[in-house]
PDB file of C-alpha atoms in Angstrom:
ATOM      1  CA  MET Z   1      66.119  -6.622  37.184  1.00  0.00           C
ATOM      2  CA  ASN Z   2      67.222  -4.742  34.055  1.00  0.00           C
ATOM      3  CA  PRO Z   3      65.231  -1.756  32.636  1.00  0.00           C
ATOM      4  CA  HIS Z   4      63.439  -3.908  30.044  1.00  0.00           C
ATOM      5  CA  GLU Z   5      62.297  -6.362  32.691  1.00  0.00           C
ATOM      6  CA  GLN Z   6      61.248  -3.494  34.951  1.00  0.00           C
ATOM      7  CA  PHE Z   7      59.095  -2.030  32.184  1.00  0.00           C
ATOM      8  CA  ARG Z   8      57.487  -5.396  31.423  1.00  0.00           C
ATOM      9  CA  GLU Z   9      56.724  -5.850  35.109  1.00  0.00           C
ATOM     10  CA  GLU Z  10      55.120  -2.408  35.251  1.00  0.00           C
ATOM     11  CA  VAL Z  11      52.957  -3.242  32.217  1.00  0.00           C
ATOM     12  CA  SER Z  12      51.937  -6.533  33.831  1.00  0.00           C
ATOM     13  CA  GLN Z  13      50.845  -4.679  36.954  1.00  0.00           C
ATOM     14  CA  ASN Z  14      48.937  -2.164  34.816  1.00  0.00           C
ATOM     15  CA  ILE Z  15      47.020  -4.997  33.143  1.00  0.00           C
ATOM     16  CA  GLU Z  16      46.219  -6.602  36.496  1.00  0.00           C
ATOM     17  CA  GLY Z  17      44.827  -3.252  37.629  1.00  0.00           C
ATOM     18  CA  LEU Z  18      42.644  -3.010  34.529  1.00  0.00           C
ATOM     19  CA  GLN Z  19      41.359  -6.540  35.134  1.00  0.00           C
ATOM     20  CA  GLN Z  20      40.184  -5.466  38.594  1.00  0.00           C
ATOM     21  CA  ASP Z  21      38.614  -2.184  37.450  1.00  0.00           C
ATOM     22  CA  LYS Z  22      35.076  -3.355  36.690  1.00  0.00           C
ATOM     23  CA  LYS Z  23      33.769   0.202  36.390  1.00  0.00           C
ATOM     24  CA  LEU Z  24      36.262   1.061  33.662  1.00  0.00           C
ATOM     25  CA  GLN Z  25      35.501  -2.198  31.855  1.00  0.00           C
ATOM     26  CA  SER Z  26      31.793  -1.376  31.936  1.00  0.00           C
ATOM     27  CA  GLU Z  27      32.394   2.167  30.696  1.00  0.00           C
ATOM     28  CA  SER Z  28      34.557   0.851  27.870  1.00  0.00           C
ATOM     29  CA  LEU Z  29      31.798  -1.540  26.816  1.00  0.00           C
ATOM     30  CA  ASP Z  30      29.292   1.309  26.902  1.00  0.00           C
ATOM     31  CA  TRP Z  31      31.597   3.248  24.583  1.00  0.00           C
ATOM     32  CA  VAL Z  32      31.728   0.307  22.171  1.00  0.00           C
ATOM     33  CA  GLY Z  33      27.931   0.167  22.115  1.00  0.00           C
ATOM     34  CA  VAL Z  34      27.508   3.885  21.475  1.00  0.00           C
ATOM     35  CA  THR Z  35      30.095   4.047  18.688  1.00  0.00           C
ATOM     36  CA  ALA Z  36      28.636   0.946  17.012  1.00  0.00           C
ATOM     37  CA  LYS Z  37      25.589   3.027  16.079  1.00  0.00           C
ATOM     38  CA  HIS Z  38      27.934   5.196  14.008  1.00  0.00           C
ATOM     39  CA  LYS Z  39      29.741   2.202  12.409  1.00  0.00           C
ATOM     40  CA  TYR Z  40      32.932   3.443  14.050  1.00  0.00           C
ATOM     41  CA  THR Z  41      34.990   0.446  12.925  1.00  0.00           C
ATOM     42  CA  TYR Z  42      34.345   1.391   9.290  1.00  0.00           C
ATOM     43  CA  ASN Z  43      36.523   4.496   9.725  1.00  0.00           C
ATOM     44  CA  PHE Z  44      39.894   2.755   9.468  1.00  0.00           C
ATOM     45  CA  SER Z  45      41.974   1.262   6.677  1.00  0.00           C
ATOM     46  CA  TRP Z  46      45.345  -0.441   6.401  1.00  0.00           C
ATOM     47  CA  MET Z  47      47.576   0.328   3.433  1.00  0.00           C
ATOM     48  CA  GLY Z  48      44.552   1.505   1.467  1.00  0.00           C
ATOM     49  CA  ARG Z  49      42.092  -1.305   2.266  1.00  0.00           C
ATOM     50  CA  PRO Z  50      39.147  -0.941   4.708  1.00  0.00           C
ATOM     51  CA  ILE Z  51      39.873  -3.024   7.768  1.00  0.00           C
ATOM     52  CA  ILE Z  52      36.565  -2.785   9.746  1.00  0.00           C
ATOM     53  CA  GLN Z  53      38.201  -3.439  13.125  1.00  0.00           C
ATOM     54  CA  PHE Z  54      39.128  -1.490  16.220  1.00  0.00           C
ATOM     55  CA  PRO Z  55      42.757  -0.308  16.049  1.00  0.00           C
ATOM     56  CA  GLN Z  56      43.284  -1.839  19.501  1.00  0.00           C
ATOM     57  CA  ASP Z  57      42.544  -5.330  18.189  1.00  0.00           C
ATOM     58  CA  MET Z  58      44.929  -4.850  15.294  1.00  0.00           C
ATOM     59  CA  VAL Z  59      47.701  -3.857  17.701  1.00  0.00           C
ATOM     60  CA  ALA Z  60      46.954  -6.999  19.712  1.00  0.00           C
ATOM     61  CA  MET Z  61      47.157  -9.092  16.539  1.00  0.00           C
ATOM     62  CA  GLN Z  62      50.490  -7.457  15.692  1.00  0.00           C
ATOM     63  CA  GLU Z  63      51.845  -8.440  19.099  1.00  0.00           C
ATOM     64  CA  ILE Z  64      50.684 -12.038  18.629  1.00  0.00           C
ATOM     65  CA  ILE Z  65      52.151 -12.261  15.126  1.00  0.00           C
ATOM     66  CA  TRP Z  66      55.484 -10.789  16.214  1.00  0.00           C
ATOM     67  CA  ASP Z  67      55.788 -13.189  19.135  1.00  0.00           C
ATOM     68  CA  LEU Z  68      54.619 -16.304  17.274  1.00  0.00           C
ATOM     69  CA  ARG Z  69      56.050 -15.690  13.794  1.00  0.00           C
ATOM     70  CA  PRO Z  70      53.531 -18.074  12.232  1.00  0.00           C
ATOM     71  CA  ASP Z  71      54.034 -19.837   8.925  1.00  0.00           C
ATOM     72  CA  VAL Z  72      50.366 -19.372   8.010  1.00  0.00           C
ATOM     73  CA  ILE Z  73      47.547 -17.123   9.195  1.00  0.00           C
ATOM     74  CA  VAL Z  74      44.134 -18.475   8.223  1.00  0.00           C
ATOM     75  CA  GLU Z  75      41.238 -16.015   8.297  1.00  0.00           C
ATOM     76  CA  THR Z  76      37.608 -16.829   7.575  1.00  0.00           C
ATOM     77  CA  GLY Z  77      35.772 -13.781   6.288  1.00  0.00           C
ATOM     78  CA  ILE Z  78      37.515 -11.435   3.853  1.00  0.00           C
ATOM     79  CA  ALA Z  79      35.186  -8.458   3.160  1.00  0.00           C
ATOM     80  CA  HIS Z  80      37.364  -5.658   1.720  1.00  0.00           C
ATOM     81  CA  GLY Z  81      40.582  -7.486   2.578  1.00  0.00           C
ATOM     82  CA  GLY Z  82      42.037  -4.975   5.006  1.00  0.00           C
ATOM     83  CA  SER Z  83      42.819  -7.529   7.677  1.00  0.00           C
ATOM     84  CA  LEU Z  84      44.414  -9.874   5.128  1.00  0.00           C
ATOM     85  CA  VAL Z  85      46.629  -7.005   4.016  1.00  0.00           C
ATOM     86  CA  PHE Z  86      47.401  -6.099   7.628  1.00  0.00           C
ATOM     87  CA  TYR Z  87      48.487  -9.639   8.512  1.00  0.00           C
ATOM     88  CA  ALA Z  88      50.472  -9.936   5.281  1.00  0.00           C
ATOM     89  CA  SER Z  89      52.301  -6.684   6.017  1.00  0.00           C
ATOM     90  CA  MET Z  90      53.252  -7.916   9.474  1.00  0.00           C
ATOM     91  CA  LEU Z  91      54.612 -11.119   7.938  1.00  0.00           C
ATOM     92  CA  GLU Z  92      56.448  -9.044   5.329  1.00  0.00           C
ATOM     93  CA  LEU Z  93      58.195  -7.125   8.113  1.00  0.00           C
ATOM     94  CA  ILE Z  94      59.156 -10.414   9.743  1.00  0.00           C
ATOM     95  CA  GLY Z  95      60.260 -11.750   6.367  1.00  0.00           C
ATOM     96  CA  HIS Z  96      58.296 -14.971   6.656  1.00  0.00           C
ATOM     97  CA  GLY Z  97      54.815 -16.440   6.287  1.00  0.00           C
ATOM     98  CA  GLU Z  98      51.610 -16.308   4.269  1.00  0.00           C
ATOM     99  CA  VAL Z  99      47.951 -15.433   4.770  1.00  0.00           C
ATOM    100  CA  LEU Z 100      45.082 -17.627   3.587  1.00  0.00           C
ATOM    101  CA  GLY Z 101      41.636 -16.025   3.412  1.00  0.00           C
ATOM    102  CA  VAL Z 102      38.360 -17.938   3.072  1.00  0.00           C
ATOM    103  CA  ASP Z 103      35.038 -16.335   2.157  1.00  0.00           C
ATOM    104  CA  ILE Z 104      31.773 -17.619   0.754  1.00  0.00           C
ATOM    105  CA  ASP Z 105      31.508 -14.581  -1.540  1.00  0.00           C
ATOM    106  CA  ILE Z 106      34.661 -12.736  -2.561  1.00  0.00           C
ATOM    107  CA  ARG Z 107      33.355  -9.704  -4.420  1.00  0.00           C
ATOM    108  CA  GLN Z 108      35.157  -9.161  -7.697  1.00  0.00           C
ATOM    109  CA  HIS Z 109      36.118  -5.568  -6.947  1.00  0.00           C
ATOM    110  CA  ASN Z 110      37.599  -6.648  -3.619  1.00  0.00           C
ATOM    111  CA  ARG Z 111      39.464  -9.576  -5.159  1.00  0.00           C
ATOM    112  CA  GLU Z 112      40.975  -7.316  -7.826  1.00  0.00           C
ATOM    113  CA  ALA Z 113      42.067  -4.735  -5.243  1.00  0.00           C
ATOM    114  CA  ILE Z 114      43.651  -7.380  -3.012  1.00  0.00           C
ATOM    115  CA  GLU Z 115      45.403  -9.113  -5.897  1.00  0.00           C
ATOM    116  CA  ALA Z 116      46.793  -5.760  -7.089  1.00  0.00           C
ATOM    117  CA  HIS Z 117      48.073  -4.809  -3.639  1.00  0.00           C
ATOM    118  CA  PRO Z 118      51.825  -4.725  -2.846  1.00  0.00           C
ATOM    119  CA  MET Z 119      51.214  -7.361  -0.143  1.00  0.00           C
ATOM    120  CA  ALA Z 120      49.440  -9.722  -2.547  1.00  0.00           C
ATOM    121  CA  ARG Z 121      52.421 -12.041  -2.839  1.00  0.00           C
ATOM    122  CA  ARG Z 122      51.806 -13.188   0.740  1.00  0.00           C
ATOM    123  CA  ILE Z 123      48.027 -13.591   0.314  1.00  0.00           C
ATOM    124  CA  SER Z 124      45.967 -16.464  -1.077  1.00  0.00           C
ATOM    125  CA  MET Z 125      42.170 -16.629  -1.173  1.00  0.00           C
ATOM    126  CA  ILE Z 126      39.672 -19.472  -1.356  1.00  0.00           C
ATOM    127  CA  GLN Z 127      36.036 -18.854  -2.261  1.00  0.00           C
ATOM    128  CA  GLY Z 128      33.503 -21.082  -0.544  1.00  0.00           C
ATOM    129  CA  SER Z 129      31.796 -21.653   2.775  1.00  0.00           C
ATOM    130  CA  SER Z 130      34.291 -21.896   5.609  1.00  0.00           C
ATOM    131  CA  ILE Z 131      32.444 -24.963   6.919  1.00  0.00           C
ATOM    132  CA  ASP Z 132      32.197 -26.772   3.571  1.00  0.00           C
ATOM    133  CA  PRO Z 133      34.133 -30.049   4.060  1.00  0.00           C
ATOM    134  CA  ALA Z 134      35.903 -29.606   0.711  1.00  0.00           C
ATOM    135  CA  ILE Z 135      37.064 -26.103   1.669  1.00  0.00           C
ATOM    136  CA  VAL Z 136      38.222 -27.277   5.080  1.00  0.00           C
ATOM    137  CA  ASP Z 137      40.126 -30.174   3.481  1.00  0.00           C
ATOM    138  CA  GLU Z 138      41.882 -27.711   1.164  1.00  0.00           C
ATOM    139  CA  VAL Z 139      42.854 -25.450   4.063  1.00  0.00           C
ATOM    140  CA  ARG Z 140      43.998 -28.413   6.135  1.00  0.00           C
ATOM    141  CA  ALA Z 141      46.225 -29.653   3.311  1.00  0.00           C
ATOM    142  CA  ARG Z 142      47.779 -26.217   2.825  1.00  0.00           C
ATOM    143  CA  VAL Z 143      48.694 -25.727   6.482  1.00  0.00           C
ATOM    144  CA  ALA Z 144      49.846 -29.254   7.280  1.00  0.00           C
ATOM    145  CA  GLY Z 145      53.089 -29.295   9.256  1.00  0.00           C
ATOM    146  CA  LYS Z 146      53.172 -25.509   9.650  1.00  0.00           C
ATOM    147  CA  LYS Z 147      52.878 -23.100  12.575  1.00  0.00           C
ATOM    148  CA  VAL Z 148      49.302 -21.846  12.270  1.00  0.00           C
ATOM    149  CA  LEU Z 149      47.337 -18.884  13.637  1.00  0.00           C
ATOM    150  CA  VAL Z 150      43.565 -18.793  12.960  1.00  0.00           C
ATOM    151  CA  VAL Z 151      41.150 -15.854  12.905  1.00  0.00           C
ATOM    152  CA  LEU Z 152      37.390 -16.496  12.647  1.00  0.00           C
ATOM    153  CA  ASP Z 153      35.446 -13.514  11.304  1.00  0.00           C
ATOM    154  CA  SER Z 154      32.738 -14.708   8.919  1.00  0.00           C
ATOM    155  CA  ASN Z 155      29.095 -15.567   9.686  1.00  0.00           C
ATOM    156  CA  HIS Z 156      28.579 -14.639  13.357  1.00  0.00           C
ATOM    157  CA  THR Z 157      25.765 -17.025  14.329  1.00  0.00           C
ATOM    158  CA  HIS Z 158      26.364 -19.428  17.214  1.00  0.00           C
ATOM    159  CA  GLU Z 159      25.904 -22.500  15.022  1.00  0.00           C
ATOM    160  CA  HIS Z 160      28.303 -21.324  12.314  1.00  0.00           C
ATOM    161  CA  VAL Z 161      31.065 -20.144  14.646  1.00  0.00           C
ATOM    162  CA  LEU Z 162      30.847 -23.281  16.774  1.00  0.00           C
ATOM    163  CA  GLU Z 163      31.273 -25.405  13.659  1.00  0.00           C
ATOM    164  CA  GLU Z 164      34.203 -23.218  12.550  1.00  0.00           C
ATOM    165  CA  LEU Z 165      35.820 -23.724  15.943  1.00  0.00           C
ATOM    166  CA  ARG Z 166      35.428 -27.470  15.682  1.00  0.00           C
ATOM    167  CA  LEU Z 167      36.958 -27.462  12.184  1.00  0.00           C
ATOM    168  CA  TYR Z 168      39.679 -24.792  12.398  1.00  0.00           C
ATOM    169  CA  ALA Z 169      40.814 -24.701  16.035  1.00  0.00           C
ATOM    170  CA  PRO Z 170      42.485 -28.135  15.705  1.00  0.00           C
ATOM    171  CA  LEU Z 171      44.711 -26.601  12.998  1.00  0.00           C
ATOM    172  CA  VAL Z 172      46.161 -24.109  15.515  1.00  0.00           C
ATOM    173  CA  SER Z 173      49.673 -24.851  16.743  1.00  0.00           C
ATOM    174  CA  LEU Z 174      50.455 -25.321  20.417  1.00  0.00           C
ATOM    175  CA  GLY Z 175      51.024 -21.901  21.978  1.00  0.00           C
ATOM    176  CA  SER Z 176      49.315 -20.144  19.072  1.00  0.00           C
ATOM    177  CA  TYR Z 177      45.847 -18.602  18.959  1.00  0.00           C
ATOM    178  CA  CYS Z 178      42.417 -19.033  17.495  1.00  0.00           C
ATOM    179  CA  VAL Z 179      40.997 -15.512  17.586  1.00  0.00           C
ATOM    180  CA  VAL Z 180      37.212 -15.272  17.390  1.00  0.00           C
ATOM    181  CA  MET Z 181      36.113 -11.802  16.315  1.00  0.00           C
ATOM    182  CA  ASP Z 182      32.859 -10.034  17.244  1.00  0.00           C
ATOM    183  CA  THR Z 183      32.225 -11.899  20.473  1.00  0.00           C
ATOM    184  CA  VAL Z 184      31.151  -8.453  21.712  1.00  0.00           C
ATOM    185  CA  VAL Z 185      27.777  -9.092  20.040  1.00  0.00           C
ATOM    186  CA  GLU Z 186      26.736 -10.896  23.243  1.00  0.00           C
ATOM    187  CA  ASP Z 187      27.370  -7.730  25.254  1.00  0.00           C
ATOM    188  CA  MET Z 188      25.381  -5.418  22.989  1.00  0.00           C
ATOM    189  CA  PRO Z 189      21.716  -4.394  23.477  1.00  0.00           C
ATOM    190  CA  GLN Z 190      19.058  -6.925  22.471  1.00  0.00           C
ATOM    191  CA  ASP Z 191      17.995  -4.837  19.454  1.00  0.00           C
ATOM    192  CA  ALA Z 192      21.499  -3.960  18.228  1.00  0.00           C
ATOM    193  CA  PHE Z 193      21.385  -6.222  15.142  1.00  0.00           C
ATOM    194  CA  PRO Z 194      17.811  -6.158  13.808  1.00  0.00           C
ATOM    195  CA  ASP Z 195      18.864  -6.985  10.234  1.00  0.00           C
ATOM    196  CA  ARG Z 196      21.282  -9.797  11.118  1.00  0.00           C
ATOM    197  CA  PRO Z 197      20.737 -13.493  11.894  1.00  0.00           C
ATOM    198  CA  TRP Z 198      22.849 -13.159  15.051  1.00  0.00           C
ATOM    199  CA  GLY Z 199      22.334 -11.286  18.300  1.00  0.00           C
ATOM    200  CA  LYS Z 200      22.277 -11.695  22.063  1.00  0.00           C
ATOM    201  CA  GLY Z 201      22.286 -15.410  22.916  1.00  0.00           C
ATOM    202  CA  ASP Z 202      23.271 -16.429  19.370  1.00  0.00           C
ATOM    203  CA  ASN Z 203      26.729 -15.155  18.460  1.00  0.00           C
ATOM    204  CA  PRO Z 204      30.488 -15.846  18.485  1.00  0.00           C
ATOM    205  CA  LYS Z 205      30.836 -15.508  22.269  1.00  0.00           C
ATOM    206  CA  THR Z 206      28.146 -18.099  22.998  1.00  0.00           C
ATOM    207  CA  ALA Z 207      29.913 -20.348  20.475  1.00  0.00           C
ATOM    208  CA  VAL Z 208      33.245 -19.843  22.267  1.00  0.00           C
ATOM    209  CA  TRP Z 209      31.695 -20.742  25.609  1.00  0.00           C
ATOM    210  CA  ALA Z 210      30.107 -23.869  24.131  1.00  0.00           C
ATOM    211  CA  TYR Z 211      33.337 -24.923  22.429  1.00  0.00           C
ATOM    212  CA  LEU Z 212      35.374 -24.552  25.591  1.00  0.00           C
ATOM    213  CA  GLU Z 213      32.904 -26.840  27.342  1.00  0.00           C
ATOM    214  CA  GLU Z 214      33.669 -29.625  24.861  1.00  0.00           C
ATOM    215  CA  ASN Z 215      37.371 -28.945  24.203  1.00  0.00           C
ATOM    216  CA  ARG Z 216      40.072 -28.391  26.812  1.00  0.00           C
ATOM    217  CA  ASP Z 217      42.887 -27.602  24.368  1.00  0.00           C
ATOM    218  CA  PHE Z 218      42.225 -23.849  24.526  1.00  0.00           C
ATOM    219  CA  GLU Z 219      41.963 -21.201  27.212  1.00  0.00           C
ATOM    220  CA  ILE Z 220      40.716 -17.622  27.025  1.00  0.00           C
ATOM    221  CA  ASP Z 221      43.669 -15.234  27.247  1.00  0.00           C
ATOM    222  CA  ALA Z 222      41.842 -12.716  29.437  1.00  0.00           C
ATOM    223  CA  ARG Z 223      44.893 -10.466  29.738  1.00  0.00           C
ATOM    224  CA  ILE Z 224      44.526  -9.425  26.102  1.00  0.00           C
ATOM    225  CA  HIS Z 225      40.959  -8.133  26.280  1.00  0.00           C
ATOM    226  CA  SER Z 226      41.653  -6.713  29.753  1.00  0.00           C
ATOM    227  CA  LYS Z 227      44.517  -4.583  28.530  1.00  0.00           C
ATOM    228  CA  LEU Z 228      42.710  -3.484  25.369  1.00  0.00           C
ATOM    229  CA  LEU Z 229      39.446  -2.419  27.070  1.00  0.00           C
ATOM    230  CA  ILE Z 230      38.163  -1.427  23.616  1.00  0.00           C
ATOM    231  CA  THR Z 231      37.809  -4.680  21.645  1.00  0.00           C
ATOM    232  CA  VAL Z 232      35.391  -6.565  19.407  1.00  0.00           C
ATOM    233  CA  ALA Z 233      36.692  -9.838  20.841  1.00  0.00           C
ATOM    234  CA  PRO Z 234      36.180 -10.121  24.627  1.00  0.00           C
ATOM    235  CA  ASP Z 235      36.686 -13.806  25.498  1.00  0.00           C
ATOM    236  CA  GLY Z 236      37.708 -14.269  21.873  1.00  0.00           C
ATOM    237  CA  TYR Z 237      41.490 -14.576  22.161  1.00  0.00           C
ATOM    238  CA  LEU Z 238      41.847 -18.332  22.599  1.00  0.00           C
ATOM    239  CA  ARG Z 239      45.341 -19.704  23.222  1.00  0.00           C
ATOM    240  CA  ARG Z 240      46.114 -23.336  22.587  1.00  0.00           C
ATOM    241  CA  VAL Z 241      47.588 -24.784  25.758  1.00  0.00           C
ATOM    242  CA  ARG Z 242      47.663 -28.516  24.984  1.00  0.00           C
TER     243      ARG Z 242
END
């Protein structure tokens, strides 16, 4: 075994250890809950744009993008555009690919900032509901025949995310991922989202569980959220296996 293989084997063993450490997993989730009260994820930006994600999840996405080298990354939910810019910058480093963002309301100031960004040449945006049949048809036409990675990060209700999964997961290439963000909502206190239409029992994680009951093409890649510990997407990294 050469040094690179030895290191990879050590990392694999580390991850297996983390998977077995239920106390550490629980403490990590407690940390997520406490920092959420301070809007911790709002603290970070990528190349000047707010990203509103844990850095750990962005590192995981970088690993996926580097390994897969997708032709297209489709993301539902744009907000300030930081994640679009992040994905575009990863593709720029690879020298290949584009990002397609979908949002029901792309604020003008955000659109202008994204379109003026150095990574803009790898970014396209579509305004409209991610579950509108016309929008889905447009996305489907633009990704046809390409290697596709999907990220779902828009409306977080069970009904909406489940419909997104039914519409967008089939676009994902074999071996690629459909990443469902904010599944951690299910693990938060009952009163954590008093001003939102989602919460415990009605959120992206419950949608993931329901989708996996009706579709066997995807499996949860538990090693990703196990190694991250700090993540908004436990059970949300779905790898297409057939």
